[in-house]
mmCIF file of C-alpha atoms in Angstrom:
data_model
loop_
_atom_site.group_PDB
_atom_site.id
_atom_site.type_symbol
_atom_site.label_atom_id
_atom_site.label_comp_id
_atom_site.label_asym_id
_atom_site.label_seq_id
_atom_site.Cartn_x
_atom_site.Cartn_y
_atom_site.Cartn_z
ATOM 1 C CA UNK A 108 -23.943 0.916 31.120
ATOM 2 C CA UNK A 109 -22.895 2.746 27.955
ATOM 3 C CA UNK A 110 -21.403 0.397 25.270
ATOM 4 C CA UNK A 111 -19.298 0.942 22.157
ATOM 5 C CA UNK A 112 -20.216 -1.062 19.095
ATOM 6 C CA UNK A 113 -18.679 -4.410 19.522
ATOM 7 C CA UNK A 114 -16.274 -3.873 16.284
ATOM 8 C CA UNK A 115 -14.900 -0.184 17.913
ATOM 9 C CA UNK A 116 -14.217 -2.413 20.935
ATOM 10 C CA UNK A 117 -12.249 -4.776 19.452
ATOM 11 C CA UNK A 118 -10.286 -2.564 17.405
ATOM 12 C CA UNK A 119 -6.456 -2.272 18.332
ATOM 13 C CA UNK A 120 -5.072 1.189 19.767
ATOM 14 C CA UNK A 121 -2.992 2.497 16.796
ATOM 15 C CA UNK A 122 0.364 2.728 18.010
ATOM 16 C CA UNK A 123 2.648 5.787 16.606
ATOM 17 C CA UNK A 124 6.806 6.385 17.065
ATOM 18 C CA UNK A 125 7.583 6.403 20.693
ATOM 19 C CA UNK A 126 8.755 9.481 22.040
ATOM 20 C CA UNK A 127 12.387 10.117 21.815
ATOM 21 C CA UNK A 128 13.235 12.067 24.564
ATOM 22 C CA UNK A 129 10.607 9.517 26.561
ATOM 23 C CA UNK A 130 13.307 6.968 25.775
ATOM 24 C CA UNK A 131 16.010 8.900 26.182
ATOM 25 C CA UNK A 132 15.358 9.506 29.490
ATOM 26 C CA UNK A 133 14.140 6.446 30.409
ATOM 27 C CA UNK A 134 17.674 4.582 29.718
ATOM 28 C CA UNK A 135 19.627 7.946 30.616
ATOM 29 C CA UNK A 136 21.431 8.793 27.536
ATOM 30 C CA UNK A 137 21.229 12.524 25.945
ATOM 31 C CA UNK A 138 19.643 11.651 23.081
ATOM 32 C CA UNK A 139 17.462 8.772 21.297
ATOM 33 C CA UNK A 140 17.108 8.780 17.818
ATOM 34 C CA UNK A 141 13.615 8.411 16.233
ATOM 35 C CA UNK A 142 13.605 5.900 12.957
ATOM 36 C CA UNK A 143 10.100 5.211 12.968
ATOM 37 C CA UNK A 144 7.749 7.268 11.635
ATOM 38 C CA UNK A 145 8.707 7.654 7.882
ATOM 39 C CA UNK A 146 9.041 11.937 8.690
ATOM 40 C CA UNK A 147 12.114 13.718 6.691
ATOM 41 C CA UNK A 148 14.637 15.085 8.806
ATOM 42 C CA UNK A 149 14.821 18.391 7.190
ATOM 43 C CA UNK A 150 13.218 20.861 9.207
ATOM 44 C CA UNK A 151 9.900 22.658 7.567
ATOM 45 C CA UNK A 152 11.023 24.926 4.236
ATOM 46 C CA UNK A 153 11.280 28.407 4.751
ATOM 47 C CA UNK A 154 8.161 29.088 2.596
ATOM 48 C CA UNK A 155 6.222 27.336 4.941
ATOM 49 C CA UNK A 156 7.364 28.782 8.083
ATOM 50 C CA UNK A 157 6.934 32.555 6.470
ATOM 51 C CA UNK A 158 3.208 31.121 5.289
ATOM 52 C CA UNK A 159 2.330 29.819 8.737
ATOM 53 C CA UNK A 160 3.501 32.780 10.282
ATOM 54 C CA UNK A 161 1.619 35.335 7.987
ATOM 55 C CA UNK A 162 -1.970 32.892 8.629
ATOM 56 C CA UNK A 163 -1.307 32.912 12.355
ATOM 57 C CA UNK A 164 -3.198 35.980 13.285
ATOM 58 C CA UNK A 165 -6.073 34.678 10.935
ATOM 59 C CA UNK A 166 -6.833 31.633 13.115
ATOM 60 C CA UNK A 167 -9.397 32.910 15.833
ATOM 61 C CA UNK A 168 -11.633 32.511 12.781
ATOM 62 C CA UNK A 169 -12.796 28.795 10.995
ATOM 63 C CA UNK A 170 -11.023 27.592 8.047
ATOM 64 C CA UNK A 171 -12.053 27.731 4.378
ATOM 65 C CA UNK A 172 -14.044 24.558 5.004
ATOM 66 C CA UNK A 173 -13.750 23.788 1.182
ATOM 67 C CA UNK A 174 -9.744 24.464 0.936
ATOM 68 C CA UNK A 175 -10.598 26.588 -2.308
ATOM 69 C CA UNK A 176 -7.214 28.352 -2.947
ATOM 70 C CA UNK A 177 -5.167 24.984 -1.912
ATOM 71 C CA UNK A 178 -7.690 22.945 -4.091
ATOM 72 C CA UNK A 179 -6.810 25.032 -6.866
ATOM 73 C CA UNK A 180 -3.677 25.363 -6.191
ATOM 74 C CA UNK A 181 -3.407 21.600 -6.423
ATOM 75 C CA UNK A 182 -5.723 21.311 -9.578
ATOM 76 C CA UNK A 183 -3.258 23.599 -11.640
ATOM 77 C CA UNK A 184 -0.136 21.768 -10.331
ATOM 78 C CA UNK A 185 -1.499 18.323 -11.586
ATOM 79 C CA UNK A 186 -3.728 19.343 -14.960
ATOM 80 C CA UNK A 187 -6.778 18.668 -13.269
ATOM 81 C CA UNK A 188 -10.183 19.806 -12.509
ATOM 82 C CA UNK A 189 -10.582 21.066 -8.863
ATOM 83 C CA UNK A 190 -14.088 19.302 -8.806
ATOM 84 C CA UNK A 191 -11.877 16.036 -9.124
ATOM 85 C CA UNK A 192 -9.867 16.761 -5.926
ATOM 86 C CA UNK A 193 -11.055 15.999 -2.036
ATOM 87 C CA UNK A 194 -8.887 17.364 0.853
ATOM 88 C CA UNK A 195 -8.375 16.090 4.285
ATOM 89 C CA UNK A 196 -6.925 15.402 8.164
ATOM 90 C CA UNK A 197 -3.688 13.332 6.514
ATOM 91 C CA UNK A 198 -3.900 10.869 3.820
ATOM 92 C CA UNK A 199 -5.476 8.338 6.182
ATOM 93 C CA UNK A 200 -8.241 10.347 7.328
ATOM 94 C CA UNK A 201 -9.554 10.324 3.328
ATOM 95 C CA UNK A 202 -9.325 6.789 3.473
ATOM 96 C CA UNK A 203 -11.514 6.536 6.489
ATOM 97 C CA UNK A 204 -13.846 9.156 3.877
ATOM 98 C CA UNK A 205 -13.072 6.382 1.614
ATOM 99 C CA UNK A 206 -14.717 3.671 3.682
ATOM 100 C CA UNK A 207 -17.492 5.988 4.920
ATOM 101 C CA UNK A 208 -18.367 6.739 0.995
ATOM 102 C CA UNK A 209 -18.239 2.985 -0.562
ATOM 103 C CA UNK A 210 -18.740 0.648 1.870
ATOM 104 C CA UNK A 211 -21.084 -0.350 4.376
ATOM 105 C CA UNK A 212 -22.293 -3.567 6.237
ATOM 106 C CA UNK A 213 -21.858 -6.679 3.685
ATOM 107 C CA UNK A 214 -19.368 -5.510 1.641
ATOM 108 C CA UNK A 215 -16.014 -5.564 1.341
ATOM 109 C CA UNK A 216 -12.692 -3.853 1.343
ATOM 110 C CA UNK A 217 -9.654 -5.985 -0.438
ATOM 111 C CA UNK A 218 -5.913 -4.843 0.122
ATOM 112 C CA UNK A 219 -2.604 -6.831 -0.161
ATOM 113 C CA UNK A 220 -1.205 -7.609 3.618
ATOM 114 C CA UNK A 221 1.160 -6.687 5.064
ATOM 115 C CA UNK A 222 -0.017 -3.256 3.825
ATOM 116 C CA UNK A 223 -0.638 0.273 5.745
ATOM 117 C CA UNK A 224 -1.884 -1.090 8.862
ATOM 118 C CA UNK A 225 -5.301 1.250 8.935
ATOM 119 C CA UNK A 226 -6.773 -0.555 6.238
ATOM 120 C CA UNK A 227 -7.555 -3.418 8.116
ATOM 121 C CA UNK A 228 -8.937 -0.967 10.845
ATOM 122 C CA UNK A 229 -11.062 0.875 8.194
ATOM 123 C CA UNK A 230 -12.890 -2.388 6.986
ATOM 124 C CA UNK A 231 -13.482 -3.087 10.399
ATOM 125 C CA UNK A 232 -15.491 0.754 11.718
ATOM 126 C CA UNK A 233 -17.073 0.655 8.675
ATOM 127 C CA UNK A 234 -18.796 -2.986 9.107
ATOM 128 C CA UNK A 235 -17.297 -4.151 5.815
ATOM 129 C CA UNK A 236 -15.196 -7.497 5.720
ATOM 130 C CA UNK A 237 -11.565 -7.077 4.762
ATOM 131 C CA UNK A 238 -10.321 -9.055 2.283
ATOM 132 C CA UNK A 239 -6.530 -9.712 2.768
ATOM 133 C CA UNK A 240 -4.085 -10.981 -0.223
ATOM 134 C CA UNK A 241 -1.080 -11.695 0.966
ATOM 135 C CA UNK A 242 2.171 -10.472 -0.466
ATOM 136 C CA UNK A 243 4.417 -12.427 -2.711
ATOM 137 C CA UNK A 244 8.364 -12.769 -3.176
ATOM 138 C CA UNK A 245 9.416 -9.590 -5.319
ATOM 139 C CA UNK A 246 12.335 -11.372 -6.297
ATOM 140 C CA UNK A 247 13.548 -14.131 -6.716
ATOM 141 C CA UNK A 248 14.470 -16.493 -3.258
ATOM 142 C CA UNK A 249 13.337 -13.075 -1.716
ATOM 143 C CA UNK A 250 11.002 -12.931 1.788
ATOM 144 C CA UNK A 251 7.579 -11.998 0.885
ATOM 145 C CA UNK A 252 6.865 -8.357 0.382
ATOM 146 C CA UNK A 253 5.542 -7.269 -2.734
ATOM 147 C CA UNK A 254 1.746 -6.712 -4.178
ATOM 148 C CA UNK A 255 0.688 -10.018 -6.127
ATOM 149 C CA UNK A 256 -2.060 -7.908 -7.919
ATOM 150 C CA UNK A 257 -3.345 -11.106 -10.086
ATOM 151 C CA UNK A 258 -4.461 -12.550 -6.835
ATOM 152 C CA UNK A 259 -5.364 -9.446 -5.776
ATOM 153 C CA UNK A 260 -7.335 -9.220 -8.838
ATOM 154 C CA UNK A 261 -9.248 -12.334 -7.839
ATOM 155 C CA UNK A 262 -10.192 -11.958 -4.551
ATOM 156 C CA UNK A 263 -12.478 -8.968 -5.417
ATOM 157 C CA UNK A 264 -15.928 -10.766 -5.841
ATOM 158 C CA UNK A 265 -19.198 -8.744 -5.888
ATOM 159 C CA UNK A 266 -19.632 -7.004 -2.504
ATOM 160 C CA UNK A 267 -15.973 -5.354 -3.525
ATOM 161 C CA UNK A 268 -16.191 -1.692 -3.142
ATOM 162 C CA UNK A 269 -12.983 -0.587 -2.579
ATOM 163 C CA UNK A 270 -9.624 -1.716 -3.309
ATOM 164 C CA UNK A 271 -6.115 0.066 -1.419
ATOM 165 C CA UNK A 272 -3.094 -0.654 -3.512
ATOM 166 C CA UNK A 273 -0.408 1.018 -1.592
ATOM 167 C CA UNK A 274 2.210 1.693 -3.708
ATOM 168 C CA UNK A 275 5.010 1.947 -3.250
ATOM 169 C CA UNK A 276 3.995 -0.561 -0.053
ATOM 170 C CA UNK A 277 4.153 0.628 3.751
ATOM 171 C CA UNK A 278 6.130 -1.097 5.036
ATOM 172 C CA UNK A 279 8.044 -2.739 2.430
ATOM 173 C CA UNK A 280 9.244 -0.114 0.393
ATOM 174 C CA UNK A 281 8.439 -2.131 -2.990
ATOM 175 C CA UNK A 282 6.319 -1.151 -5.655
ATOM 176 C CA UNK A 283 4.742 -2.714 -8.471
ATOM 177 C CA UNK A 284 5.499 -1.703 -11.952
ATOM 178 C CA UNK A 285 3.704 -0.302 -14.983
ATOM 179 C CA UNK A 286 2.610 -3.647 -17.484
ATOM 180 C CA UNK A 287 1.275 -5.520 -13.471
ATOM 181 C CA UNK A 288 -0.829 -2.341 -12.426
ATOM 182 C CA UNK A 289 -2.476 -1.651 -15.874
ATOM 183 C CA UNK A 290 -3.489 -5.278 -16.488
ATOM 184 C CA UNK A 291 -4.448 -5.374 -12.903
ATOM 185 C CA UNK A 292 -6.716 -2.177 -13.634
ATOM 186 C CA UNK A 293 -7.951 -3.425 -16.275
ATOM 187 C CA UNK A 294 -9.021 -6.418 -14.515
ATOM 188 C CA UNK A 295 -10.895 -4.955 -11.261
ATOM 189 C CA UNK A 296 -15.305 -4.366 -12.639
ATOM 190 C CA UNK A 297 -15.862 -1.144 -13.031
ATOM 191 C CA UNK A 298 -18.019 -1.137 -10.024
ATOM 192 C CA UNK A 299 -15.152 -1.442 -7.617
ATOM 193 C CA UNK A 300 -13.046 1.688 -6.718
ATOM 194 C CA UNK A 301 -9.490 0.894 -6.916
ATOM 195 C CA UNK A 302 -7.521 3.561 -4.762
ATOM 196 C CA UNK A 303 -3.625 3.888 -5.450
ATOM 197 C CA UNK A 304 -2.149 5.456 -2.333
ATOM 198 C CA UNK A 305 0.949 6.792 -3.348
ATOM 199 C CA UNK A 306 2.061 8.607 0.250
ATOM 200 C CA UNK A 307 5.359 7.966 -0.832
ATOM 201 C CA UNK A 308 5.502 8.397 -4.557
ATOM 202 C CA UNK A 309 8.241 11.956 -4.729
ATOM 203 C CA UNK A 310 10.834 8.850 -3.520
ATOM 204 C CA UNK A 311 10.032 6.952 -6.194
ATOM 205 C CA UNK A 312 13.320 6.441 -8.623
ATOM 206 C CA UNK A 313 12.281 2.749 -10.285
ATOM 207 C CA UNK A 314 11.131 4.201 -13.861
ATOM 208 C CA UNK A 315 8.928 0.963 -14.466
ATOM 209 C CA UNK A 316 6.794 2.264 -11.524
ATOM 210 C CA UNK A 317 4.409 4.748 -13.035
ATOM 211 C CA UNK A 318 2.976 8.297 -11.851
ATOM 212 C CA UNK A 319 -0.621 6.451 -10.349
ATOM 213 C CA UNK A 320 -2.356 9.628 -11.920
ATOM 214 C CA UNK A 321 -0.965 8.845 -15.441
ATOM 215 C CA UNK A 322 -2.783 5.096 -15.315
ATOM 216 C CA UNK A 323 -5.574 7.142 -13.554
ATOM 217 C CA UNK A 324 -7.188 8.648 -16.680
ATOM 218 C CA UNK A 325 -9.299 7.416 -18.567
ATOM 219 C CA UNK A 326 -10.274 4.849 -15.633
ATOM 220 C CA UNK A 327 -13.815 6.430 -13.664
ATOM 221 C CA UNK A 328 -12.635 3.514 -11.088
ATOM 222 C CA UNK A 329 -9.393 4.447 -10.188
ATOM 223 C CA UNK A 330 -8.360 7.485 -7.739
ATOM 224 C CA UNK A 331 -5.209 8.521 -6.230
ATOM 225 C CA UNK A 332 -4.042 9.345 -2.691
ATOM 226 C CA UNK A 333 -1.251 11.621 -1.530
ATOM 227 C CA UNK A 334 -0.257 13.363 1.458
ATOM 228 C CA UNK A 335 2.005 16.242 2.460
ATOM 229 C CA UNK A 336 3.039 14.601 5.567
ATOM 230 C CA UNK A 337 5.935 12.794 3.663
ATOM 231 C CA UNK A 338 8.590 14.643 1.071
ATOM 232 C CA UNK A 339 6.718 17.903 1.698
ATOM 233 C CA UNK A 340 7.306 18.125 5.510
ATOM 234 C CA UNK A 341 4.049 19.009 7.123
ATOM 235 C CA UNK A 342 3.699 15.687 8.969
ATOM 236 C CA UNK A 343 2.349 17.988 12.377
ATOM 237 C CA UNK A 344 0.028 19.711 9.984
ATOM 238 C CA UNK A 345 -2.035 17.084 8.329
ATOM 239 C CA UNK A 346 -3.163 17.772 5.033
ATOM 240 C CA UNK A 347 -3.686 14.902 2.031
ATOM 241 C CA UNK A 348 -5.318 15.172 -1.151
ATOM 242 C CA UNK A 349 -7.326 12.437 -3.465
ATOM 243 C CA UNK A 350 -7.480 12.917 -7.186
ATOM 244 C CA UNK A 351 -10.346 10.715 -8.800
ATOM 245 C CA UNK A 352 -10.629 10.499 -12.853
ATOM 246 C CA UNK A 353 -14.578 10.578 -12.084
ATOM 247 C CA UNK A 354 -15.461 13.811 -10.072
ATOM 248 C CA UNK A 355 -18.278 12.067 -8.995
ATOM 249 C CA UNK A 356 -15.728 10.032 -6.965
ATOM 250 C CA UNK A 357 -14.068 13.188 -5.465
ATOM 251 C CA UNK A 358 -17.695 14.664 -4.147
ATOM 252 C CA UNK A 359 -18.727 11.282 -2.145
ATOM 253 C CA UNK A 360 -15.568 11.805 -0.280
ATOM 254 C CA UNK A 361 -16.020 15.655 0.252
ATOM 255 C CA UNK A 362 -19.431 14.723 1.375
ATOM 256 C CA UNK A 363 -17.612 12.840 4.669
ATOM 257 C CA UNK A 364 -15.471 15.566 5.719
ATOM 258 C CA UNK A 365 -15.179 16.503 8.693
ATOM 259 C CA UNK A 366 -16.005 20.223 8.731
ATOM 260 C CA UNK A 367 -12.844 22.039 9.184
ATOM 261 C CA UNK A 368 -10.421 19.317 9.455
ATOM 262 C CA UNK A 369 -7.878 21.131 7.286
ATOM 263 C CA UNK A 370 -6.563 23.844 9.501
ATOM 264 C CA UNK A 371 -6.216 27.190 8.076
ATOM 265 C CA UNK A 372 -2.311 26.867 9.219
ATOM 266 C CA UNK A 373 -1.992 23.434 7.331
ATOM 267 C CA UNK A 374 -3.691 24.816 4.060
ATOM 268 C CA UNK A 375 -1.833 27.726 4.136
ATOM 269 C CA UNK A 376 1.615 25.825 4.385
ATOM 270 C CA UNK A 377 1.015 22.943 1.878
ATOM 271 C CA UNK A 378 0.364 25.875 -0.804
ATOM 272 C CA UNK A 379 3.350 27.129 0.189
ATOM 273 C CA UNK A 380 5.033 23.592 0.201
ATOM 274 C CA UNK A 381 3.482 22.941 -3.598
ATOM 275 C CA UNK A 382 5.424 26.612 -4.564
ATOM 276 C CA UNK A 383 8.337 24.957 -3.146
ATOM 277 C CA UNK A 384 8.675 22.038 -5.505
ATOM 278 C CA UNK A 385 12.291 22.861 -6.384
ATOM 279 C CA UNK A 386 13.928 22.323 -2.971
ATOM 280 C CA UNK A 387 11.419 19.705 -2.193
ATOM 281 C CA UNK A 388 13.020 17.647 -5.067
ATOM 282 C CA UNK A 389 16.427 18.913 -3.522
ATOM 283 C CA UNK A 390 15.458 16.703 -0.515
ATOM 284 C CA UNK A 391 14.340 13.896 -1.657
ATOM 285 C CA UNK A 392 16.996 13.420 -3.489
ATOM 286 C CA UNK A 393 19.665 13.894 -0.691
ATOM 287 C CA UNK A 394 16.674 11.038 0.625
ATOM 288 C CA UNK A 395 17.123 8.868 -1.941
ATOM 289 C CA UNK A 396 20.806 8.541 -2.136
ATOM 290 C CA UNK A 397 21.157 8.559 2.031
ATOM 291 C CA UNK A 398 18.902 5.431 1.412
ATOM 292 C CA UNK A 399 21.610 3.745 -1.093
ATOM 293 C CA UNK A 400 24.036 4.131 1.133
ATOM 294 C CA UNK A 401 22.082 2.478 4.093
ATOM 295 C CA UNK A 402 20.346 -0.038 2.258
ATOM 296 C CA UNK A 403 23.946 -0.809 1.055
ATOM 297 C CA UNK A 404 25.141 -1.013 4.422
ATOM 298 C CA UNK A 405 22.831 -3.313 6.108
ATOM 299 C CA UNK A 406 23.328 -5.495 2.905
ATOM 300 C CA UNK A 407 26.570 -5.393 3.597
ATOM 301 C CA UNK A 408 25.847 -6.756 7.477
ATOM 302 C CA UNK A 409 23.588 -9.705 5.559
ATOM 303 C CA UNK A 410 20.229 -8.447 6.016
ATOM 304 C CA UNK A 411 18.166 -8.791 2.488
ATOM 305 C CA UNK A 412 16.784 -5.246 2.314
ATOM 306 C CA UNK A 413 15.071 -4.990 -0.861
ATOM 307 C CA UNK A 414 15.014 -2.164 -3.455
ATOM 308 C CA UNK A 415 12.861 0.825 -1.185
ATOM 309 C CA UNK A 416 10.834 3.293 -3.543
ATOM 310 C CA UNK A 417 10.167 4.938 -0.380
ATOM 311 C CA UNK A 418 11.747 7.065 2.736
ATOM 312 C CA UNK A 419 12.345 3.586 4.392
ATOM 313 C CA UNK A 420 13.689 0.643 4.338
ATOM 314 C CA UNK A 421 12.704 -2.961 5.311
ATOM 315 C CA UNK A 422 14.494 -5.586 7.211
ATOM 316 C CA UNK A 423 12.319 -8.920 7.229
ATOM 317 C CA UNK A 424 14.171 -10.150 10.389
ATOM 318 C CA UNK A 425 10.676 -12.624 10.959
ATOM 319 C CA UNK A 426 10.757 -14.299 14.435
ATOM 320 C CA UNK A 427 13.986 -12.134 15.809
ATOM 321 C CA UNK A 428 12.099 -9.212 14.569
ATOM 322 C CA UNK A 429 10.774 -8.154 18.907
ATOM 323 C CA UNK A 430 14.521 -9.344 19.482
ATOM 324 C CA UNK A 431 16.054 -7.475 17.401
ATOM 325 C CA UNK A 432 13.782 -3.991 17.721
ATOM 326 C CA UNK A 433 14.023 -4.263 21.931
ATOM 327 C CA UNK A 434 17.601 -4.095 21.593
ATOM 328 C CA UNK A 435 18.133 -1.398 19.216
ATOM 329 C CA UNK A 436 15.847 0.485 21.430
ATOM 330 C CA UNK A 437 18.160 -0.172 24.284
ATOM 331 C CA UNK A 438 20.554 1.461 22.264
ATOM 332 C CA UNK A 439 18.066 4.363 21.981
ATOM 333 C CA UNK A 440 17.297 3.642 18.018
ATOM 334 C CA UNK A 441 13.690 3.588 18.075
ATOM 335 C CA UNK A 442 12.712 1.900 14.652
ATOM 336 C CA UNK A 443 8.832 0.415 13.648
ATOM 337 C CA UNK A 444 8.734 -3.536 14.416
ATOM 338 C CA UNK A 445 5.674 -5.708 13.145
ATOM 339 C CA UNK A 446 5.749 -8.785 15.144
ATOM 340 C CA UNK A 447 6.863 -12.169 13.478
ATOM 341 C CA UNK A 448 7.646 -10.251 9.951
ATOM 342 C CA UNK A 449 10.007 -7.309 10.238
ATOM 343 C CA UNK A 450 11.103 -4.121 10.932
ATOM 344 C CA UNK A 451 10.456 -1.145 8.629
ATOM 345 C CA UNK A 452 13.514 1.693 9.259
ATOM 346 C CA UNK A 453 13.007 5.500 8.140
ATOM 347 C CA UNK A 454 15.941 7.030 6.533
ATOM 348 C CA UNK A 455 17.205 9.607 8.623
ATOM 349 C CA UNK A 456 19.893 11.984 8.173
ATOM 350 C CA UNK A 457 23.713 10.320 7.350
ATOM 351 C CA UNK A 458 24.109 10.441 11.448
ATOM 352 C CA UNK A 459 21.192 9.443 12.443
ATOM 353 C CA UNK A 460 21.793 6.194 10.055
ATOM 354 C CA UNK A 461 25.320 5.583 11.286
ATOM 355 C CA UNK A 462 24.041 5.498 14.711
ATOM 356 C CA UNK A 463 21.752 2.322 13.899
ATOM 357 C CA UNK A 464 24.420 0.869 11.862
ATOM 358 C CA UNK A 465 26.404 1.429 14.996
ATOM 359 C CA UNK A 466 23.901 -0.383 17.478
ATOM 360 C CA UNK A 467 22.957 -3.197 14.580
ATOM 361 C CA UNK A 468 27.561 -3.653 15.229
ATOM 362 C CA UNK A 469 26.998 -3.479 18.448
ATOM 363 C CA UNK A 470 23.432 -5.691 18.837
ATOM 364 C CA UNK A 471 25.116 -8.635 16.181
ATOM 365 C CA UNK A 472 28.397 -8.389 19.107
ATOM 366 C CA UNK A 473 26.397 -9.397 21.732
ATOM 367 C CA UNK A 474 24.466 -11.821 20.404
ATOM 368 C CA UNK A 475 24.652 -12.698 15.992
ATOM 369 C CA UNK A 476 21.239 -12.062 14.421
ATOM 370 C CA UNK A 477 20.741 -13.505 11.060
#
């Protein structure tokens, strides 16, 4: 009989957003609405959809395996080198290039936790041992959800290859500001890679928490991770870039790529996306202030949401937290529950977000959460 490696069969099934129309039929109402997933609710910019459709008839033939005019496209748009940039499937398949470039049996991957759930699940395919710090109060009398990057700091020991500092934090929504990350930075041996994945940086308003590729230079340890699949819309299209200081860096992970994992349809619309920077800041900003007013709201209904720097927000509901999710999904709110801790909420469009404050009203009427 054919076996798996014992670590791929003990690894967890990733679980993504159910299906709305799956629940929506299931507990026969015309519509469910999907809070899950961290994806904008804007549909895709017109750039992209006039991009996609002028590189349709170019896809009975292989992508650019190297993604030469997005890489450049991407180098000029940042002020760097295209030698220092690595493209890939999503965000999260470079951090599986990540573990595939640094680690290997008997070292070790270190992360704060609860962080981006993958990490774990990285350490774990690549034979490494995952090294989890767990999250301190961002405030004061606060739950726990915030990097503590001093501890962080002092878990790495010597078989330390990579560090994730997720930031601002899936699923939290906090991030850590300027003075912590640069004396944390400072602090990491110069032989560990410190990777800041900023998914969710375009949300970020806090101006303590700095651009990662600002505290980037002049660091050959540090490299930064971003994604299109957030604030520029192409979450069906999968396409995320890493920016390392040290080219060196960027040409271990190009080494793992998957050959032509970037789709000639996804390059094509992400350097449309980058051209569209203007109304991509338009969004996020109708984002950012749709998340005042429901962070506002459900502190208004006593749940202690802190300050997001992301598309989401966090309610650390703990124990009521499978409760609490079940029911909104009988309401057909489908939001992202993490046993025991919380659940992390998407920001959706002003409707979309009255209809969970709506079955929160009507969830609390039936029976109170705290």
């Amino acid at each position: 009989m054919v076996s798996a490696r014992p670590a791929v069969q003990q690894l967890p099934a990733y679980r993504p957003g159910r299906n709305p129309a799956d629940l929506a039929r299931e507990i026969g109402v015309d519509r469910a609405v999907k809070l899950a997933s961290n994806e904008v609710a804007f549909p895709p910019l017109p750039a992209v959809v006039e991009a996609l459709a002028a590189a349709a008839p170019e896809t009975n033939r292989y992508p650019d395996n190297g993604a030469v005019v997005l890489t450049r496209a991407l180098a000029e748009h940042y002020g760097v080198d295209p030698g220092q940039i690595a493209t890939g499937c999503g965000a999260v398949m470079l951090c599986q290039q990540l573990a595939q470039s640094f680690n290997e049996p008997g070292t070790s991957i270190a992360f704060a936790w609860r962080s981006f759930e993958m990490y774990p699940l990285l350490a774990q395919v690549a034979g490494a041992r995952a090294i989890q710090v767990p999250l301190t109060p961002g405030r004061s009398g606060g739950p726990a959800d915030t990097h503590d990057l001093d501890a962080l700091a002092a878990a790495i020991d010597d078989t330390t290859r990579l560090v994730f500092v997720c930031n601002p934090n899936n699923p939290t929504g906090t991030a850590v500001r300027r003075p912590e990350l640069e004396r944390f930075l400072d602090a990491v041996p110069a032989g560990t890679l410190v990777v800041l994945d900023e998914a969710y940086r375009e949300f970020v308003t806090d101006p303590e928490v700095p651009d990662g590729l600002e505290v980037m230079r002049g660091r050959p340890n540090v490299a930064v991770l971003r994604t299109f699949s957030k604030a520029w819309g192409l979450a069906g299209l999968r396409v995320g870039y890493l920016i390392a200081e040290d080219p060196a860096v960027a040409e271990a992970v190009r080494k793992t790529y998957v050959p032509f994992s970037v789709s000639t349809l996804a390059q094509a619309a992400a350097v449309a996306a980058l051209a569209s920077e203007e109304e991509v800041r338009s969004r996020v900003a109708a984002v950012v202030a749709e998340r005042g007013r429901l962070t506002a709201a459900l502190r208004e209904r006593g749940f202690d949401v802190a300050d997001s720097q992301a598309n989401f927000v966090w309610l650390p509901v703990g124990e009521q937290t499978a409760e609490l999710a079940a029911a909104l999904e009988a309401r057909a709110i489908i939001t992202r529950p993490f046993a025991g801790e919380g659940i992390r909420v998407t920001v959706g469009t002003p409707e979309e977000d009255d209809a969970l404050l709506a079955a929160l009203d009507a969830v609390r009427a039936a029976a109170p959460v705290p």
